[in-house]
Short mmCIF file of C-alpha atoms in Angstrom, two decimals:
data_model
loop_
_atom_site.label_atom_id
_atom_site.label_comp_id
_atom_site.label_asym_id
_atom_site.label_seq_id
_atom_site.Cartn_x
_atom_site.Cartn_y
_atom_site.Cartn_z
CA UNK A 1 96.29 97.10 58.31
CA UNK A 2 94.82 100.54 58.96
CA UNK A 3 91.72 100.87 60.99
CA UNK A 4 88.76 103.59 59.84
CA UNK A 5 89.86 106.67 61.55
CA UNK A 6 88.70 107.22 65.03
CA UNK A 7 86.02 110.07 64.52
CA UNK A 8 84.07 112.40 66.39
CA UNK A 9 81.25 109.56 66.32
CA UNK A 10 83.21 107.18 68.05
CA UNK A 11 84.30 109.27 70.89
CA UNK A 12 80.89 110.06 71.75
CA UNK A 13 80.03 106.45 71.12
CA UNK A 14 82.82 105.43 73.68
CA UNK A 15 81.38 107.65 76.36
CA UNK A 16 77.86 106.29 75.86
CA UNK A 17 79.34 102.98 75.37
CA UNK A 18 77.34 102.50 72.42
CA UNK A 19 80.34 100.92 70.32
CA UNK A 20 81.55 97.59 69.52
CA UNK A 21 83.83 95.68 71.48
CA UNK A 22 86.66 96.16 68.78
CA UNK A 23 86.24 99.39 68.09
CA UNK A 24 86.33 100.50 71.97
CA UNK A 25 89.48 98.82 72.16
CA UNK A 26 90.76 101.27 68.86
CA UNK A 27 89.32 104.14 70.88
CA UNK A 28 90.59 103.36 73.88
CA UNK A 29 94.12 102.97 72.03
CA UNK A 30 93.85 106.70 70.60
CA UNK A 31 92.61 107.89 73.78
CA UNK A 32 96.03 106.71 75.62
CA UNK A 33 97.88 109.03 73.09
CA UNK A 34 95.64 111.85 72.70
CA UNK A 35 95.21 114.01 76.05
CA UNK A 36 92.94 116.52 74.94
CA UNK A 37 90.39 113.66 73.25
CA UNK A 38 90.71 111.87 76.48
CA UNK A 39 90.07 114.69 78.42
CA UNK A 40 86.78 115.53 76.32
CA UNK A 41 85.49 112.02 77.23
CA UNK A 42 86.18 112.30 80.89
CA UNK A 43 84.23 115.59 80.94
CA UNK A 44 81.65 113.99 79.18
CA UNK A 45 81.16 111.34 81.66
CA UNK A 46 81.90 113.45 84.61
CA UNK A 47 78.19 115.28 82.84
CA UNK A 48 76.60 112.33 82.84
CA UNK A 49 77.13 111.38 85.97
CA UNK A 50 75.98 114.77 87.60
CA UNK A 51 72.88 115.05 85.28
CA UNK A 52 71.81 111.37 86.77
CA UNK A 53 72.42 112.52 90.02
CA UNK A 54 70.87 115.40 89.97
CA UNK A 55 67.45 114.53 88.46
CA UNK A 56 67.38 110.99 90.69
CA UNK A 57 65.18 112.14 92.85
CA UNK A 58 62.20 112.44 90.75
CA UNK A 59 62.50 109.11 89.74
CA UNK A 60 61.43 107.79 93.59
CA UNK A 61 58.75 110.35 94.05
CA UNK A 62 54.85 109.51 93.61
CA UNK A 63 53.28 110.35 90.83
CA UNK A 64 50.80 113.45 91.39
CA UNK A 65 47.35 112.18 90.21
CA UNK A 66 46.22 114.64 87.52
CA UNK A 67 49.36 112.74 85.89
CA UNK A 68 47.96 109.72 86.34
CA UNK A 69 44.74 110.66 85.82
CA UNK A 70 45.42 111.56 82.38
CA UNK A 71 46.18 107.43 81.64
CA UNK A 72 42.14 106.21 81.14
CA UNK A 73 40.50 108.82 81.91
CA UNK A 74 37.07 107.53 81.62
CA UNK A 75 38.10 104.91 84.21
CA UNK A 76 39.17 107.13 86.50
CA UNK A 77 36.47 108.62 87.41
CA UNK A 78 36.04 105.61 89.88
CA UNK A 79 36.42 107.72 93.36
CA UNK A 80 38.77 107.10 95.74
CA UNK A 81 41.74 105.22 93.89
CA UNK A 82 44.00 108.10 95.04
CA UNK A 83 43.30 110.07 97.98
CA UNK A 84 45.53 112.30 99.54
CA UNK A 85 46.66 111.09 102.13
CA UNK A 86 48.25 108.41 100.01
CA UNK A 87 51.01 110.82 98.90
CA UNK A 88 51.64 112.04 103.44
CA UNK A 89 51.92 107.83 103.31
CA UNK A 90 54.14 107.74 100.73
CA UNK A 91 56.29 110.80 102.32
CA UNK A 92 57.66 108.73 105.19
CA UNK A 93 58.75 105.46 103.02
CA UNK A 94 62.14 103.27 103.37
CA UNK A 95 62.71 101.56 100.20
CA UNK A 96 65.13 99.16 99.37
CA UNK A 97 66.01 99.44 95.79
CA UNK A 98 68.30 96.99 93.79
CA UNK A 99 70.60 98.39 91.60
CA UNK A 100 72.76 96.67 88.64
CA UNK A 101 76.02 95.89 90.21
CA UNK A 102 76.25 96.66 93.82
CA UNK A 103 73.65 95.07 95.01
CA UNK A 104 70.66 96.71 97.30
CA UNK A 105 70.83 99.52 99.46
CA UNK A 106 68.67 101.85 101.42
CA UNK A 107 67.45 104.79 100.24
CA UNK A 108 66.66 107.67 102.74
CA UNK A 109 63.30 108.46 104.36
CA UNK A 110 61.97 111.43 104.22
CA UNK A 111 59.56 113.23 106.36
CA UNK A 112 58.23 111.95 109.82
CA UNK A 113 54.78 113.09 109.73
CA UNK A 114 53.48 110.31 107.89
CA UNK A 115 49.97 109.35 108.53
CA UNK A 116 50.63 105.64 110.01
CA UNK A 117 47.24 105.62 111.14
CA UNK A 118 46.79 103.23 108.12
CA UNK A 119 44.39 100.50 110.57
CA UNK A 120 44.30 97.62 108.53
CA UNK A 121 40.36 96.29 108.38
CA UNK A 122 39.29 94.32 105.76
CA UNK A 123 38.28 96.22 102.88
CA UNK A 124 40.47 98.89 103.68
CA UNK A 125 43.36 96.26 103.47
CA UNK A 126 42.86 95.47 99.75
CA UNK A 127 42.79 99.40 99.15
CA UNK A 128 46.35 99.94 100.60
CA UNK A 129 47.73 97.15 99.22
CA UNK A 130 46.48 98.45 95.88
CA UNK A 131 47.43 102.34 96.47
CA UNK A 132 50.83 100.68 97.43
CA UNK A 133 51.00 98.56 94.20
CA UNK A 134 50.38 101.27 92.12
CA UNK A 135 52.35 104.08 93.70
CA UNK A 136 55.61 102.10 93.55
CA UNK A 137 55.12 99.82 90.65
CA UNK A 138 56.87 102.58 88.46
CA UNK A 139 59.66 102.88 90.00
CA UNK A 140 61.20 99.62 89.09
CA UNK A 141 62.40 101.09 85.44
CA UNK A 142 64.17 98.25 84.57
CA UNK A 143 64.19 95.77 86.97
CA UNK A 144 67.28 93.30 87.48
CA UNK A 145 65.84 89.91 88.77
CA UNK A 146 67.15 89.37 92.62
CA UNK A 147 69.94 86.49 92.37
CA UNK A 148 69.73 84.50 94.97
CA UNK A 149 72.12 84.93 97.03
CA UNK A 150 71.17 88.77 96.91
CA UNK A 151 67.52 87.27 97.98
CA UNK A 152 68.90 85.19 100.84
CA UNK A 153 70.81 88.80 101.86
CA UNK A 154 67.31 90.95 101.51
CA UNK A 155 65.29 88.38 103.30
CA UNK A 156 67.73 88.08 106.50
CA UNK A 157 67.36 91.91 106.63
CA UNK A 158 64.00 91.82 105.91
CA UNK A 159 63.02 89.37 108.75
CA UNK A 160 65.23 91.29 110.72
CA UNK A 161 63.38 94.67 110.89
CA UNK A 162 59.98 92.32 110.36
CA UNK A 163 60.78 90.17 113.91
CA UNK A 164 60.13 87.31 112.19
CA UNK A 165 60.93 85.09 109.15
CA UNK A 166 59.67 86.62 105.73
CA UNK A 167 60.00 84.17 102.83
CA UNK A 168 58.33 85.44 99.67
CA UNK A 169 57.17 83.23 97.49
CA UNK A 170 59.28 81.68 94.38
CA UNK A 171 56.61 82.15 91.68
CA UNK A 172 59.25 80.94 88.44
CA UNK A 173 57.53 78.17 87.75
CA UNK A 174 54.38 80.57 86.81
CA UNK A 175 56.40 82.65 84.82
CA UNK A 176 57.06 85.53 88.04
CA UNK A 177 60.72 87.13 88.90
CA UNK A 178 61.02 88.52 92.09
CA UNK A 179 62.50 92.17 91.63
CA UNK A 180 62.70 93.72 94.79
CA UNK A 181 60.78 94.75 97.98
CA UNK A 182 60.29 97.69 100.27
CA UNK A 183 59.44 98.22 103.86
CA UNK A 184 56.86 100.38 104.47
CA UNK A 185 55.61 102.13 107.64
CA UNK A 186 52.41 100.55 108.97
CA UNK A 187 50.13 100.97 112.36
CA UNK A 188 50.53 97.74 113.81
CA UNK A 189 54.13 97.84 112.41
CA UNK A 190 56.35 97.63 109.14
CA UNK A 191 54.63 96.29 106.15
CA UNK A 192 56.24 94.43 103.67
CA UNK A 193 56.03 94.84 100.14
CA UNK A 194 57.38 92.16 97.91
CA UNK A 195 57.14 92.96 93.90
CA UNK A 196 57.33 90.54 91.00
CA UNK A 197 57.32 90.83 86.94
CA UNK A 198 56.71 88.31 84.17
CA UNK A 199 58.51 88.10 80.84
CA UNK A 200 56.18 90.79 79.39
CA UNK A 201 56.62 93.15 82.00
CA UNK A 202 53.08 92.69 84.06
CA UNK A 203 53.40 93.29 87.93
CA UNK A 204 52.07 91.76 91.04
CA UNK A 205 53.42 92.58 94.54
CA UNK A 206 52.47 90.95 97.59
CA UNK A 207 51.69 93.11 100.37
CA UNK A 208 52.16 91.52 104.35
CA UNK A 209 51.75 93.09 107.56
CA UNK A 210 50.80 92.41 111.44
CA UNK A 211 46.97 92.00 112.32
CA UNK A 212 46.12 91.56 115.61
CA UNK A 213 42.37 91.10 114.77
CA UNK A 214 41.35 88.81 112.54
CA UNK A 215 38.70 90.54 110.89
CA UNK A 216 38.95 88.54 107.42
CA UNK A 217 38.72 85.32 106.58
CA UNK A 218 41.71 82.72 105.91
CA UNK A 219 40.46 82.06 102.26
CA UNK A 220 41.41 84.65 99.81
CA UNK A 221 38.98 87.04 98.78
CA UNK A 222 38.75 88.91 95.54
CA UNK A 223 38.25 93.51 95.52
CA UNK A 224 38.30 94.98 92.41
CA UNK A 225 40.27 98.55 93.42
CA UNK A 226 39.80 101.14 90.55
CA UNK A 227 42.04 99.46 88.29
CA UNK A 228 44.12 96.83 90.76
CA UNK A 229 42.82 93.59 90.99
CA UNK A 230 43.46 92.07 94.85
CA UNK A 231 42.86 88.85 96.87
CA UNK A 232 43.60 89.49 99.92
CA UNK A 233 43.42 86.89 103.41
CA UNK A 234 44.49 86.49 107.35
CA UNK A 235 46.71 84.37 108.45
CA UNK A 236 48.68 83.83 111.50
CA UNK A 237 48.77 87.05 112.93
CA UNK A 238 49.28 88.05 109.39
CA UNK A 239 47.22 89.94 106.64
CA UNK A 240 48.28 89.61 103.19
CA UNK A 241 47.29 90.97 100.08
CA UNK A 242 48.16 89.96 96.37
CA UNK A 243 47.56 93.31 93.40
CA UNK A 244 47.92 93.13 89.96
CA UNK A 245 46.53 95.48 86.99
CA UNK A 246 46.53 91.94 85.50
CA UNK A 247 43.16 90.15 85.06
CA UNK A 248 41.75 88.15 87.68
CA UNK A 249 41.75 84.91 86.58
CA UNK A 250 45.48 85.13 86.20
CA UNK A 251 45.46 87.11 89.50
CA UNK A 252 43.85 83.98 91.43
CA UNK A 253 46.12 81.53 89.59
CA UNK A 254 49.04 83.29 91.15
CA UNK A 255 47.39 84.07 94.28
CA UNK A 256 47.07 80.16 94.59
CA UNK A 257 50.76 79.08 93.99
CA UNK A 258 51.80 81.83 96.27
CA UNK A 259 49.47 80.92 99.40
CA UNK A 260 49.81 77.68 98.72
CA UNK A 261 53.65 77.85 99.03
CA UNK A 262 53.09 80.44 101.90
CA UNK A 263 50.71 78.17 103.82
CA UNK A 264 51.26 74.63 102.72
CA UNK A 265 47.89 74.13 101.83
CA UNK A 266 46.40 74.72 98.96
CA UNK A 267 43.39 76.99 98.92
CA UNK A 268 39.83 75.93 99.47
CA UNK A 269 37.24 76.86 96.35
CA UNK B 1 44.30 97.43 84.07
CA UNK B 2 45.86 96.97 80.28
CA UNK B 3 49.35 96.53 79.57
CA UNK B 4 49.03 100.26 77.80
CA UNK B 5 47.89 102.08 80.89
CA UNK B 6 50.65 99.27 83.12
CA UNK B 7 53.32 100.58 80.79
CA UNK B 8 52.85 104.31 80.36
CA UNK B 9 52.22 104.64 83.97
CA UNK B 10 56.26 102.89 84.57
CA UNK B 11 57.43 105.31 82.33
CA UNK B 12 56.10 108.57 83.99
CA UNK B 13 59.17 108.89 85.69
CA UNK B 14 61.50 109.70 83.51
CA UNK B 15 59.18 111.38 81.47
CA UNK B 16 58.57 113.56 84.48
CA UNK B 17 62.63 113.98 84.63
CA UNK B 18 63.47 114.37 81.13
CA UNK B 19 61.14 117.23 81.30
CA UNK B 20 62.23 118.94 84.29
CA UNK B 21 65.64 119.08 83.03
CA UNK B 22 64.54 120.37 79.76
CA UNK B 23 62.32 123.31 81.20
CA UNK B 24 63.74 123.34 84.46
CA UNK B 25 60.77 124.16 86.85
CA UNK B 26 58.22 121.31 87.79
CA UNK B 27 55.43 122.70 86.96
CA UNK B 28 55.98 123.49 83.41
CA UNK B 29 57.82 120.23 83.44
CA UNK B 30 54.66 117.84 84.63
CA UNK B 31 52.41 120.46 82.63
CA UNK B 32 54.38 118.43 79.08
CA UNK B 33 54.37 115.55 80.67
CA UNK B 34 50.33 115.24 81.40
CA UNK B 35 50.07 116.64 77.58
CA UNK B 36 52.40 114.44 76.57
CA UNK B 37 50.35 111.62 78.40
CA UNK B 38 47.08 112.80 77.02
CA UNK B 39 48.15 112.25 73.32
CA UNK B 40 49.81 109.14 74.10
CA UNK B 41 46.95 107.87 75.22
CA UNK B 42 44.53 108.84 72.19
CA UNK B 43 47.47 107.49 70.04
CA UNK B 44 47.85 103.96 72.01
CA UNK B 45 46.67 101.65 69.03
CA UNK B 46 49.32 103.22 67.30
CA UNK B 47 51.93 101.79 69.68
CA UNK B 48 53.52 98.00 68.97
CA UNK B 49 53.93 96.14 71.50
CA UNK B 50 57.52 94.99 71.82
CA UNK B 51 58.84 98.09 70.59
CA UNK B 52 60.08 100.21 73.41
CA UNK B 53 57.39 102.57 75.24
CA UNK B 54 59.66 105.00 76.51
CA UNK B 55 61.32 105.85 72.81
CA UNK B 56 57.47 106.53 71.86
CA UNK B 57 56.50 108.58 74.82
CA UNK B 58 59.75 110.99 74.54
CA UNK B 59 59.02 111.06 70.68
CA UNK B 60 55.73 112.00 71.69
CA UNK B 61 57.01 114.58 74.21
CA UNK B 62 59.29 116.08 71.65
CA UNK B 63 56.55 116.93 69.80
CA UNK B 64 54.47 118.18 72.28
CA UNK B 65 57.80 120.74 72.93
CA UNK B 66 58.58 121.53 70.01
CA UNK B 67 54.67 122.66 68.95
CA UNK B 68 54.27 124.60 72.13
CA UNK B 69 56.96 125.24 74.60
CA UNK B 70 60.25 125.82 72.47
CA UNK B 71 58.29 129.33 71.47
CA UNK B 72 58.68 130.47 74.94
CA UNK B 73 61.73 130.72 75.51
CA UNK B 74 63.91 133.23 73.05
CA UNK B 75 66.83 131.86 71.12
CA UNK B 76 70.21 133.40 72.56
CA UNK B 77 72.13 135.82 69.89
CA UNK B 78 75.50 135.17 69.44
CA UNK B 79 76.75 138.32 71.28
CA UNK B 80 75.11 137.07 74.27
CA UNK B 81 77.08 134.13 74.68
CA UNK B 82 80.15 135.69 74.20
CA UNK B 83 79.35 138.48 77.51
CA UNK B 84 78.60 135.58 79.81
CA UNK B 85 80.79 135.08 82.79
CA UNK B 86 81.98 131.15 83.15
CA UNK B 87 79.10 129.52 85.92
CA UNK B 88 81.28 128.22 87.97
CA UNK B 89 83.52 129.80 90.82
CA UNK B 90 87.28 130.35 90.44
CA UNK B 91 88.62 127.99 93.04
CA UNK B 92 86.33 125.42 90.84
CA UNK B 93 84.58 123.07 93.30
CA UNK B 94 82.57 121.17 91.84
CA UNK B 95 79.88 120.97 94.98
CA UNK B 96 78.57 124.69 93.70
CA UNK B 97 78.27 123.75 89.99
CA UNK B 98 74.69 124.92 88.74
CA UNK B 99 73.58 122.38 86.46
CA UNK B 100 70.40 123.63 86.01
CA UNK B 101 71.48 127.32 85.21
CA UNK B 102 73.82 125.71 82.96
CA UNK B 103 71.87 123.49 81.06
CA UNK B 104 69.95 126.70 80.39
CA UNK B 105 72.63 128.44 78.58
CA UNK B 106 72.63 125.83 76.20
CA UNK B 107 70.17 126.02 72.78
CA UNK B 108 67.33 123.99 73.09
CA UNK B 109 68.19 121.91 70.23
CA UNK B 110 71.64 120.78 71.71
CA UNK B 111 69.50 120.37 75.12
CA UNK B 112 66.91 117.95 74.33
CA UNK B 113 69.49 115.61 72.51
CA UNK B 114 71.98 115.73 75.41
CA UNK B 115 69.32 115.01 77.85
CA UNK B 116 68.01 112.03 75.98
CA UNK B 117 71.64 110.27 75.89
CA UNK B 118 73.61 111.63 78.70
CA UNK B 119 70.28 111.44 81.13
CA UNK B 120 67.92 109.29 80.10
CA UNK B 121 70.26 106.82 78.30
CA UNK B 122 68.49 106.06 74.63
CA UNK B 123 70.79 105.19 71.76
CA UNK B 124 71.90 107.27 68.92
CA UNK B 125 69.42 105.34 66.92
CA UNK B 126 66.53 105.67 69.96
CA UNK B 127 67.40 109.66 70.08
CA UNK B 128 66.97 109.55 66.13
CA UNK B 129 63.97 107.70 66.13
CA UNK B 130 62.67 110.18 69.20
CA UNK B 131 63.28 113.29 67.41
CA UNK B 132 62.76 112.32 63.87
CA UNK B 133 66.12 113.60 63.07
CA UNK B 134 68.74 112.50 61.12
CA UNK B 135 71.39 110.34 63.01
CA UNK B 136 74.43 113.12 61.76
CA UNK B 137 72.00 115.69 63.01
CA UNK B 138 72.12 114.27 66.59
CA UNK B 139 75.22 113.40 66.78
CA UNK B 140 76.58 116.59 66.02
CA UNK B 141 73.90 118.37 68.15
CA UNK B 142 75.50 116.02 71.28
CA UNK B 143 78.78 116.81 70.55
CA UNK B 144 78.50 120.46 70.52
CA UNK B 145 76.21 120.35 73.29
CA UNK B 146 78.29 118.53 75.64
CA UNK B 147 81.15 120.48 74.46
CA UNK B 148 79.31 123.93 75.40
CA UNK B 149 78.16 122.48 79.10
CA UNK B 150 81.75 121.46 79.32
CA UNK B 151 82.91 124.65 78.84
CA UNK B 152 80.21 125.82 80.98
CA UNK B 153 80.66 124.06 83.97
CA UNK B 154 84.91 123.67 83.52
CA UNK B 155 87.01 125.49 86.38
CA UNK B 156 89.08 127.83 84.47
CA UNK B 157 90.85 131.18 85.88
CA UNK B 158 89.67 134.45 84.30
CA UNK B 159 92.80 134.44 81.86
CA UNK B 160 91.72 131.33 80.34
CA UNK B 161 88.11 132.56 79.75
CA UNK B 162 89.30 135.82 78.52
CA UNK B 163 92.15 134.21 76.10
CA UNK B 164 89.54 131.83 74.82
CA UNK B 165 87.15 135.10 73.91
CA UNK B 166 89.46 137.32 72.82
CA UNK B 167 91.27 134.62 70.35
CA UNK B 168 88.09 134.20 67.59
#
């Protein structure tokens, strides 16, 4: 029973692995008795491999502004959404990034003269949770839900660097994934940086770190930053903040199974 | 914020990378990329939701290069090729391959379509769609491209290089 010919379409197709199960194996059969073919496709991977590597790191960097300014522009001329000093705080960042099959890992930090001064009072609060949510949003190309025995792993390390016991949320039942987190330097100590999606890709990350002063109040409370929507609350030592580009109403929905869970109380409004 | 501006703003990464390695120098690189943004964003209604963003915006971006950038840089004569010495040093370790110089030395054409599979990852049919090209068209634009780089970036010893040249 002969086969189609294995063609110059199919070896590219087995080194993008963009062929059918049956025909790989046919390929893969030629491959064992042609040297030179099987050469070609090695080289060909061997490029792939140092094209991705070489261009990753402008997949973790932030986004220069007059990039993203060029999304909306007639909303954007709300001041403030991106100062500079956003981009010295993103310079000194340790994020934890889940990949496909190996599971998380660190990624390096870069430099040390980060700007930690970032003192975390109540309106000011809801802005770097929202600078946060936006700057690394994009980075999570295509994110791999956290299985949960990969979550129990992140959250031991988590609460290890943290000094105490982190426990995000589990917001399935309102449609949310959690798809990774980051750790990211803070004043009063690390801040925490949990991210979620939904089925149609729509993000929300919850933002936690120390406060020694409780300047807000235990009750979330809504700020509207440029184009993030925030509720944001004190708790135990704790300020937390909730930002979405999502409306608000859906916003406070979530923001009330995740405090609620959080807390063990529901909220009061 | 709308699921337009949620979306394009997740994709300016790559965009941001595909460009780079196509023009090799940041600036010129985000200077596409915020073009490429602009239009996108005039165009949004145009976009269906559920089809993929990213196909769009490098369709979008290969337009954008093709209209204004691929003028700049002159198309390398035949007899050029043939003069250039192999990029990468005799003892072949692979630590001092230049990618970038190499990529380079390939023709634009064969460039953008190797990029889009081998570094961003879109399918033949995604890299069609993209470019508006014919699926034969990009498929033999990857294989000839990834065969060049190959040949680019490929220890060899100055006898193989010369035999190679001196056999057409």
């Amino acid at each position: 029973m002969p086969d189609k010919p294995i063609n110059e379409h199919d070896i590219q197709g087995y080194v993008d692995q963009q062929l059918s199960s049956e025909r790989l194996r046919q390929v893969e059969e030629y491959l064992r008795h042609n040297a030179e073919a099987a050469a070609r496709v090695a080289a060909y991977r061997q490029q792939n491999n140092l094209l991705r590597r070489h261009f990753e790191p402008l997949m973790d960097a932030p986004i220069p502004s007059h990039l993203l300014a060029a999304i909306s522009p007639e909303k954007r001329s709300k001041v403030g959404l991106f100062p500079r000093s956003i981009w010295q705080f993103a310079a000194g960042v340790l994020l934890i990034v889940l990949s496909g099959a190996t599971g998380w890992f660190l990624r390096g930090v870069t430099s040390p003269s980060v700007h930690s001064s970032v003192s975390v009072v109540s309106s000011q609060l809801a802005r770097q949770a929202a600078f946060a949510h936006v700057l690394y949003s994009p980075t999570m190309q295509r994110p791999k839900e956290i299985d949960p025995e990969e979550e129990d792993r992140l959250i031991q390390w988590l609460s290890q660097r943290m000094e105490i016991q982190v426990r995000p949320p589990k917001m399935r039942s309102s449609g949310y994934q959690l798809i990774g987190a980051r750790l990211l330097p803070g004043a009063a100590g690390p801040i925490v940086q949990f991210m979620y999606h939904n089925g149609e890709g729509a993000r929300v990350t919850l933002y936690a770190c120390v406060e020694e002063e409780q300047r807000i109040g235990s009750q979330p409370r809504f700020a509207e930053e440029g184009l993030v929507n925030v509720f944001y609350w004190f708790d135990g030592g704790f300020a937390y903040a909730i930002s979405s580009g999502i409306e608000k109403e859906k916003l406070q929905d979530f923001t009330q199974v995740a405090y609620e869970q959080m807390h063990g109380q529901k909220t009061k409004d | 914020m709308s699921l337009e501006e949620e979306e394009m703003i997740a994709c300016i990464p790559p965009l941001r990378r595909y460009a780079r390695a196509l023009l090799g120098g940041i600036d010129a690189a985000d200077d596409l990329v915020q073009e490429t943004l602009r239009k996108a964003w005039e165009k949004r209604h145009s976009w269906r939701r559920g089809s993929t963003m990213r196909v769009w915006l490098f369709g979008i971006m290969h337009n954008s290069f093709v209209d204004q950038w691929r003028k700049a840089e002159p198309a390398m004569t035949s007899w050029e090729e043939e003069i250039q010495e192999p990029l990468v040093p005799m003892d072949g370790t692979v630590e001092r391959i230049d990618l970038e110089a190499a990529l380079k030395r390939l023709p634009q054409d064969h460039r953008e379509i190797l990029l889009l599979v081998a570094l961003e990852g879109l399918t033949y049919a995604e890299t069609a769609t993209a470019t508006g090209l014919p699926l034969g068209t990009v498929m033999s634009r990857l294989s000839r491209g990834r065969e060049k780089l190959r040949k680019l970036i490929s220890p060899a010893s100055p006898e193989d290089w010369k035999a190679e040249h001196h056999a057409r």
